[in-house]
GROMACS .gro file of C-alpha atoms in nm:
model
  156
    1MET     CA    1  -1.380   2.622  -2.675
    2ARG     CA    2  -1.199   2.709  -2.355
    3GLN     CA    3  -1.412   2.463  -2.158
    4LEU     CA    4  -1.338   2.189  -2.420
    5LEU     CA    5  -0.966   2.259  -2.376
    6ILE     CA    6  -1.008   2.228  -2.000
    7ARG     CA    7  -1.229   1.920  -2.004
    8LEU     CA    8  -1.038   1.715  -2.271
    9PRO     CA    9  -0.712   1.670  -2.065
   10LEU     CA   10  -0.921   1.577  -1.765
   11LEU     CA   11  -1.128   1.319  -1.963
   12LEU     CA   12  -0.802   1.172  -2.100
   13ALA     CA   13  -0.635   1.153  -1.763
   14VAL     CA   14  -0.936   0.964  -1.619
   15THR     CA   15  -0.950   0.728  -1.919
   16PHE     CA   16  -0.582   0.645  -1.907
   17SER     CA   17  -0.606   0.604  -1.526
   18ALA     CA   18  -0.890   0.354  -1.559
   19LEU     CA   19  -0.698   0.163  -1.834
   20ALA     CA   20  -0.378   0.150  -1.624
   21GLN     CA   21  -0.576  -0.019  -1.339
   22THR     CA   22  -0.721  -0.288  -1.560
   23ALA     CA   23  -0.484  -0.590  -1.535
   24ALA     CA   24  -0.408  -0.757  -1.870
   25ALA     CA   25  -0.537  -1.115  -1.896
   26PRO     CA   26  -0.244  -1.360  -1.857
   27ASP     CA   27  -0.121  -1.554  -2.159
   28PHE     CA   28  -0.179  -1.925  -2.118
   29SER     CA   29  -0.043  -2.001  -2.461
   30GLY     CA   30   0.203  -2.289  -2.500
   31ALA     CA   31   0.236  -2.669  -2.423
   32TRP     CA   32   0.152  -2.778  -2.067
   33VAL     CA   33   0.209  -3.112  -1.899
   34LEU     CA   34   0.020  -3.238  -1.607
   35ASN     CA   35   0.233  -3.281  -1.292
   36VAL     CA   36   0.057  -3.553  -1.120
   37PRO     CA   37   0.263  -3.545  -0.794
   38LYS     CA   38   0.192  -3.175  -0.753
   39SER     CA   39  -0.185  -3.215  -0.836
   40THR     CA   40  -0.466  -3.300  -0.601
   41LEU     CA   41  -0.681  -3.525  -0.820
   42ALA     CA   42  -1.013  -3.677  -0.728
   43LYS     CA   43  -0.978  -4.018  -0.550
   44ASP     CA   44  -1.156  -4.190  -0.841
   45SER     CA   45  -0.933  -4.017  -1.113
   46THR     CA   46  -0.777  -4.258  -1.358
   47ILE     CA   47  -0.575  -3.999  -1.544
   48LYS     CA   48  -0.209  -4.112  -1.600
   49SER     CA   49  -0.093  -3.835  -1.833
   50GLU     CA   50  -0.236  -3.525  -1.990
   51THR     CA   51  -0.098  -3.251  -2.206
   52ILE     CA   52  -0.260  -2.933  -2.309
   53ASP     CA   53  -0.168  -2.708  -2.595
   54ILE     CA   54  -0.331  -2.370  -2.543
   55ALA     CA   55  -0.358  -2.108  -2.824
   56TYR     CA   56  -0.505  -1.768  -2.854
   57LYS     CA   57  -0.684  -1.684  -3.185
   58LYS     CA   58  -0.825  -1.334  -3.204
   59SER     CA   59  -1.043  -1.320  -2.875
   60THR     CA   60  -1.072  -1.692  -2.821
   61ILE     CA   61  -0.869  -1.936  -2.612
   62ILE     CA   62  -0.839  -2.295  -2.756
   63PHE     CA   63  -0.741  -2.585  -2.525
   64HIS     CA   64  -0.625  -2.888  -2.725
   65TYR     CA   65  -0.615  -3.182  -2.472
   66LYS     CA   66  -0.446  -3.516  -2.500
   67THR     CA   67  -0.546  -3.728  -2.197
   68ASP     CA   68  -0.425  -4.076  -2.182
   69GLY     CA   69  -0.391  -4.087  -2.553
   70LYS     CA   70  -0.742  -3.938  -2.617
   71LYS     CA   71  -0.760  -3.602  -2.794
   72SER     CA   72  -1.022  -3.329  -2.739
   73THR     CA   73  -1.062  -2.957  -2.797
   74GLU     CA   74  -1.251  -2.689  -2.617
   75THR     CA   75  -1.297  -2.325  -2.725
   76TYR     CA   76  -1.376  -2.040  -2.502
   77THR     CA   77  -1.427  -1.653  -2.549
   78PRO     CA   78  -1.388  -1.490  -2.216
   79ASP     CA   79  -1.647  -1.223  -2.253
   80GLY     CA   80  -1.915  -1.356  -2.037
   81GLN     CA   81  -2.146  -1.485  -2.313
   82LYS     CA   82  -2.279  -1.838  -2.340
   83ARG     CA   83  -2.142  -2.036  -2.624
   84VAL     CA   84  -2.087  -2.397  -2.740
   85ALA     CA   85  -1.743  -2.493  -2.601
   86LYS     CA   86  -1.744  -2.852  -2.714
   87ASP     CA   87  -1.965  -3.073  -2.944
   88MET     CA   88  -2.004  -3.427  -2.827
   89SER     CA   89  -2.218  -3.722  -2.968
   90SER     CA   90  -2.436  -3.696  -2.643
   91GLY     CA   91  -2.476  -3.324  -2.664
   92GLN     CA   92  -2.310  -2.982  -2.635
   93LEU     CA   93  -2.108  -2.832  -2.364
   94ILE     CA   94  -2.235  -2.475  -2.317
   95SER     CA   95  -1.985  -2.245  -2.137
   96LYS     CA   96  -1.958  -1.886  -2.028
   97ALA     CA   97  -1.600  -1.770  -1.981
   98SER     CA   98  -1.484  -1.455  -1.813
   99TRP     CA   99  -1.170  -1.304  -1.643
  100GLN     CA  100  -1.208  -1.240  -1.267
  101ASP     CA  101  -0.874  -1.045  -1.211
  102SER     CA  102  -0.605  -1.270  -1.362
  103VAL     CA  103  -0.820  -1.601  -1.325
  104LEU     CA  104  -1.006  -1.744  -1.618
  105VAL     CA  105  -1.345  -1.861  -1.480
  106ILE     CA  106  -1.549  -2.099  -1.694
  107GLU     CA  107  -1.917  -2.201  -1.603
  108SER     CA  108  -2.043  -2.496  -1.800
  109THR     CA  109  -2.359  -2.692  -1.833
  110LEU     CA  110  -2.441  -2.983  -2.071
  111GLU     CA  111  -2.729  -2.983  -2.322
  112ILE     CA  112  -2.819  -3.354  -2.383
  113LYS     CA  113  -2.918  -3.458  -2.734
  114ILE     CA  114  -3.185  -3.720  -2.800
  115PRO     CA  115  -3.270  -3.753  -3.179
  116ASN     CA  116  -3.527  -3.475  -3.259
  117VAL     CA  117  -3.513  -3.341  -2.898
  118VAL     CA  118  -3.291  -3.115  -2.701
  119VAL     CA  119  -3.303  -3.165  -2.328
  120ASN     CA  120  -3.189  -2.879  -2.108
  121VAL     CA  121  -3.138  -3.009  -1.760
  122SER     CA  122  -3.237  -2.730  -1.520
  123GLY     CA  123  -3.181  -2.695  -1.144
  124LEU     CA  124  -2.829  -2.820  -1.159
  125LYS     CA  125  -2.539  -2.598  -1.069
  126PRO     CA  126  -2.294  -2.528  -1.350
  127VAL     CA  127  -1.958  -2.688  -1.338
  128ILE     CA  128  -1.705  -2.415  -1.250
  129ASP     CA  129  -1.342  -2.439  -1.365
  130LYS     CA  130  -1.084  -2.177  -1.268
  131TRP     CA  131  -0.748  -2.145  -1.445
  132ALA     CA  132  -0.465  -1.946  -1.300
  133LEU     CA  133  -0.108  -1.875  -1.412
  134ALA     CA  134   0.166  -1.856  -1.151
  135ALA     CA  135   0.358  -1.527  -1.131
  136ASP     CA  136   0.656  -1.675  -1.299
  137GLY     CA  137   0.448  -1.803  -1.589
  138ARG     CA  138   0.588  -2.158  -1.566
  139THR     CA  139   0.293  -2.323  -1.377
  140LEU     CA  140  -0.071  -2.334  -1.467
  141SER     CA  141  -0.336  -2.455  -1.211
  142HIS     CA  142  -0.688  -2.579  -1.302
  143GLU     CA  143  -0.921  -2.592  -1.011
  144THR     CA  144  -1.260  -2.767  -1.020
  145TYR     CA  145  -1.522  -2.809  -0.753
  146ASP     CA  146  -1.734  -3.131  -0.824
  147PRO     CA  147  -1.529  -3.321  -0.744
  148LYS     CA  148  -1.281  -3.083  -0.585
  149GLN     CA  149  -0.952  -3.118  -0.747
  150ILE     CA  150  -0.651  -2.898  -0.848
  151SER     CA  151  -0.450  -3.005  -1.153
  152VAL     CA  152  -0.106  -2.848  -1.176
  153TYR     CA  153   0.063  -2.819  -1.524
  154ASP     CA  154   0.416  -2.735  -1.595
  155LYS     CA  155   0.511  -2.533  -1.911
  156GLN     CA  156   0.706  -2.714  -2.169
   0.00000   0.00000   0.00000
């Protein structure tokens, strides 16, 4: 019993110390508008306007896009597991999302649908997206690598 009384406070101290060192994931919730002058878009980009409404529901992050009048939705669960992020007529976007410090990192691949056949294209690198919130919580950046671009969004 005495050993238990000695070990319990030590165990609690170690546990709370580990929890205190784990940074909470930033809250991307809200309406965001693309700031084109602050962004570094790909040379062939035709985007004129984009808004994103981001919501958290339980453990998922839902991105509702409106790009040049077209709406789309992508859903991610940042736990490192592969899931369908978006259904499209041509296939499914399969993504794995996780937090790396305070940055949301999403790795995505496309499964192409041909009637009665599912094609998994192998050997291609996944598309990697990185989302980061500025310290003041007013600017959200989205970095992609193929092509390299940084989209900067202002909170509304």
